[in-house]
Amino acid sequence: MGSTAMDLSSVKVVVIGGGLVGAMEAIFMAKRGFQVDLYESREDIRTLEHVSGRSINLALSIRGREALRLVGLEDQIVGGGIPMHARLIHGVSGRKSAQPYGKEGQFISSVDRRLLNETLLTEAEKYPNIRLHFYHKMVQADFDNGVIFFTDKDGSKVKACPDLTIGCDGAYSTTRRQMMRCGRIDFSQEYIPHGYMELCIPPKEGKFAAETNYLHIWPRDEFMMIALPNQDCSFTCTLFMPFVNFDEIEAAGGQAPVDFFRKYFPDAIPLIGEKAIRTTFEEGRALPMVSVKCSPYNYKDKVVILGDAAHAMVPFYGQGMNCGFEDCIVFNQFLDKFNNDFAKALPAYSEHRNPDAKAICDLAMYNYVEMRSLVNSRWFLFRKRVDKFLSWLMPSRYIPLYSMVTFSRIRYHTVIQRWKKQDMIVNKGLFYLLCLPVIIAGALTLKRFKPDVFSWLKFSGKT
Ligand SMILES: Cc1cc2nc3c(=O)[nH]c(=O)nc-3n(C[C@H](O)[C@H](O)[C@H](O)COP(=O)(O)OP(=O)(O)OC[C@H]3O[C@@H](n4cnc5c(N)ncnc54)[C@H](O)[C@@H]3O)c2cc1C
Ligand SMILES: COc1ccc2c(c1)CN(c1nc(C(=O)N(C)c3cc(Cl)c(F)cc3C(=O)O)c(Cl)s1)C2
């Protein structure tokens, strides 16, 4: 159904989910001229009171920034965030080592999740062709007949009859589940044995209690903690640990959480505070992390899923939201390419985006191991220095993996291809650089003490 500009307002698009990607997608669709109805199961988060010390932040990088630029919000969001120019690794001894993310001026932004979501919803509301419906939970869909059913706040049924449904309802997506009832959708999910819990480093005398413009990392093999700065001079820490360890600490109770921190994160205790560590463990529960993959992302010309609904990933690359925002850019490009013909744009988008989303899900899972253990090892630090040297030596030909993910819009599946090629070259180069001298020294030593040791190398010349 290709449509010309003049009659797009009769095209009805329903967006399921008013989270980060749903709010962003609603704006993209409204800018095209469609009539957009966004349905969010929860309340309007802008009406909720703010609780200090409970802010959750996210790392915003170039892929997400590009989507924000396209909807005119990049400067506002980046300006309200805190730039992180480097990672700061905290050793268990308390020794800290900083590793800049890139060249001068290259940074990632720590942004407040709620503020970002509120800003997107408020921007969406400015469009006359967007209506926001809160307390509307999508419960069933008959995509073939274009009917979607919701329950509203008092449980009564609401119906919508869109031309296109866009599911942005997160990792546990109902839209995806409904699609799986009517189409051949491959689906897989994997929970990792780790959970996460958030803690807060409050301001100290109104100022940041730790180095400000850094992503703080405490890598401890099976455990890891990271901290991102907030506008109110606090840090939000995320502790990653196997559920068995969370359960042990919870079962022990009392001083167990503080004793655990004293053993693994001693330098964080004065920053967070013993009382806050105890109460966070007493009151909070570790949350799960799931990786979801599915294919395709569409069912005919009726429905498409974006964001975590299509590809939830473990957070060990800080790319989930960035990838979901990039979904909005790419889907928009396919609507341009096929002049809003959903029958062509939806399958083409799914075929194009699927390998990229699966690639970043795999990279995030790979990093789940890499960041916890290797970031402490001398080899990891050495490889970072090799990365830095090679990217200085061959800036256009050698880009470190995390730079391709975080500071470029190279397609995620191409990132993996280039990384594998680069890694082979580097490891081969390192072999020759490190092993060859040893081999040569060994051969010379052997030759000195046993001159005829290489006589078998000489050709006898006899036939
Ligand atoms: C610990 C952690 C750290 C992270 N850090 C980063 C980071 O640094 N950088 C980054 O880019 N990403 C990060 N992420 C990932 C990021 O949070 C997600 O990728 C992003 O929130 C996905 O947005 P979404 O809109 O697709 O889904 P969600 O944010 O889950 O939003 C889905 C929305 O749909 C609504 N909904 C659900 N079901 C229905 C229904 N049936 N009907 C109507 N509405 C419904 C929900 O209420 C919700 O509002 C992190 C994730 C975790 C867990
Ligand atoms: C709010 O909760 C969370 C949870 C996890 C993350 C974020 C926010 C933001 N994250 C980012 N990751 C990278 C990255 O590329 N890598 C390889 C890293 C991966 C890990 Cl796990 C890490 F600890 C450091 C780096 C690093 O490079 O510093 C960025 Cl760049 S930002 C992970």
Short mmCIF file of C-alpha atoms and ligand atoms in Angstrom, two decimals, residues 16-22 39-42 57-60 113 117 136-139 150 168-175 196 198 228 238 240 288-289 306-309 313 315 317-324, ligand 1:
data_model
loop_
_atom_site.label_atom_id
_atom_site.label_comp_id
_atom_site.label_asym_id
_atom_site.label_seq_id
_atom_site.Cartn_x
_atom_site.Cartn_y
_atom_site.Cartn_z
CA ILE A 16 2.62 -0.69 21.52
CA GLY A 17 4.77 0.45 24.43
CA GLY A 18 5.67 3.95 25.63
CA GLY A 19 9.20 3.12 26.76
CA LEU A 20 12.30 4.59 25.16
CA VAL A 21 11.92 2.95 21.75
CA GLY A 22 8.13 3.23 21.54
CA TYR A 39 -0.56 2.60 23.95
CA GLU A 40 1.42 2.18 27.20
CA SER A 41 0.35 -0.34 29.86
CA ARG A 42 1.73 1.68 32.78
CA ASN A 57 21.17 5.89 33.99
CA LEU A 58 22.21 4.61 30.61
CA ALA A 59 25.19 5.06 28.31
CA LEU A 60 24.17 6.94 25.19
CA ARG A 113 16.61 6.88 31.82
CA ASN A 117 11.71 8.73 28.45
CA HIS A 136 -3.70 0.58 28.09
CA LYS A 137 -2.22 -2.90 28.06
CA MET A 138 -2.30 -4.80 24.76
CA VAL A 139 -3.66 -8.26 25.53
CA PHE A 150 -6.33 -3.61 25.13
CA CYS A 168 7.94 -1.71 21.12
CA ASP A 169 6.79 -3.51 24.28
CA GLY A 170 10.14 -4.74 25.55
CA ALA A 171 11.88 -8.05 26.20
CA TYR A 172 8.70 -9.82 27.34
CA SER A 173 6.73 -8.46 24.40
CA THR A 174 3.06 -9.38 24.02
CA THR A 175 3.19 -8.17 20.42
CA TYR A 196 22.09 -7.13 38.81
CA GLU A 198 21.60 -0.98 41.66
CA LEU A 228 27.83 5.99 35.85
CA THR A 238 25.21 -1.59 38.99
CA PHE A 240 26.58 -7.82 38.50
CA PRO A 288 17.48 -11.05 35.82
CA MET A 289 19.13 -10.39 32.46
CA LEU A 306 11.51 -2.92 17.33
CA GLY A 307 13.82 -2.55 20.31
CA ASP A 308 13.96 -5.14 23.10
CA ALA A 309 10.75 -6.72 21.77
CA MET A 313 20.46 -8.23 24.97
CA PRO A 315 23.75 -4.95 28.98
CA TYR A 317 28.01 -3.29 25.81
CA GLY A 318 25.61 -0.56 26.81
CA GLN A 319 23.89 -0.91 23.42
CA GLY A 320 20.30 -2.05 24.02
CA MET A 321 18.71 1.38 23.84
CA ASN A 322 21.26 2.59 21.24
CA CYS A 323 20.36 -0.40 19.06
CA GLY A 324 16.63 0.13 19.56
C1 LIG B 1 21.05 -3.14 33.88
C2 LIG B 1 20.81 -2.60 32.51
C3 LIG B 1 21.66 -1.62 32.02
C4 LIG B 1 21.47 -1.11 30.74
N1 LIG B 1 22.32 -0.15 30.28
C5 LIG B 1 22.16 0.32 29.02
C6 LIG B 1 23.04 1.33 28.53
O1 LIG B 1 23.93 1.78 29.23
N2 LIG B 1 22.86 1.76 27.24
C7 LIG B 1 21.88 1.25 26.43
O2 LIG B 1 21.79 1.65 25.27
N3 LIG B 1 21.00 0.29 26.89
C8 LIG B 1 21.13 -0.16 28.16
N4 LIG B 1 20.26 -1.10 28.64
C9 LIG B 1 19.21 -1.62 27.73
C10 LIG B 1 18.00 -0.71 27.66
O3 LIG B 1 17.51 -0.48 28.96
C11 LIG B 1 16.91 -1.35 26.81
O4 LIG B 1 17.48 -1.82 25.62
C12 LIG B 1 15.80 -0.35 26.47
O5 LIG B 1 15.15 0.09 27.64
C13 LIG B 1 14.80 -1.00 25.54
O6 LIG B 1 13.77 -0.09 25.32
P1 LIG B 1 12.36 -0.60 24.78
O7 LIG B 1 11.51 0.60 24.65
O8 LIG B 1 12.59 -1.48 23.59
O9 LIG B 1 11.81 -1.56 25.91
P2 LIG B 1 11.38 -1.15 27.39
O10 LIG B 1 12.27 -0.08 27.89
O11 LIG B 1 11.28 -2.42 28.15
O12 LIG B 1 9.92 -0.49 27.21
C14 LIG B 1 8.80 -1.30 26.89
C15 LIG B 1 7.55 -0.52 27.26
O13 LIG B 1 6.41 -1.26 26.82
C16 LIG B 1 5.46 -1.31 27.86
N5 LIG B 1 4.68 -2.55 27.66
C17 LIG B 1 5.08 -3.82 27.88
N6 LIG B 1 4.08 -4.67 27.55
C18 LIG B 1 3.03 -3.92 27.11
C19 LIG B 1 1.75 -4.21 26.62
N7 LIG B 1 1.31 -5.48 26.52
N8 LIG B 1 0.93 -3.19 26.23
C20 LIG B 1 1.37 -1.89 26.32
N9 LIG B 1 2.59 -1.53 26.79
C21 LIG B 1 3.42 -2.55 27.17
C22 LIG B 1 6.28 -1.30 29.15
O14 LIG B 1 5.50 -0.81 30.23
C23 LIG B 1 7.42 -0.34 28.78
O15 LIG B 1 7.07 1.00 29.05
C24 LIG B 1 20.42 -1.61 29.93
C25 LIG B 1 19.56 -2.60 30.42
C26 LIG B 1 19.76 -3.09 31.70
C27 LIG B 1 18.85 -4.17 32.20
#
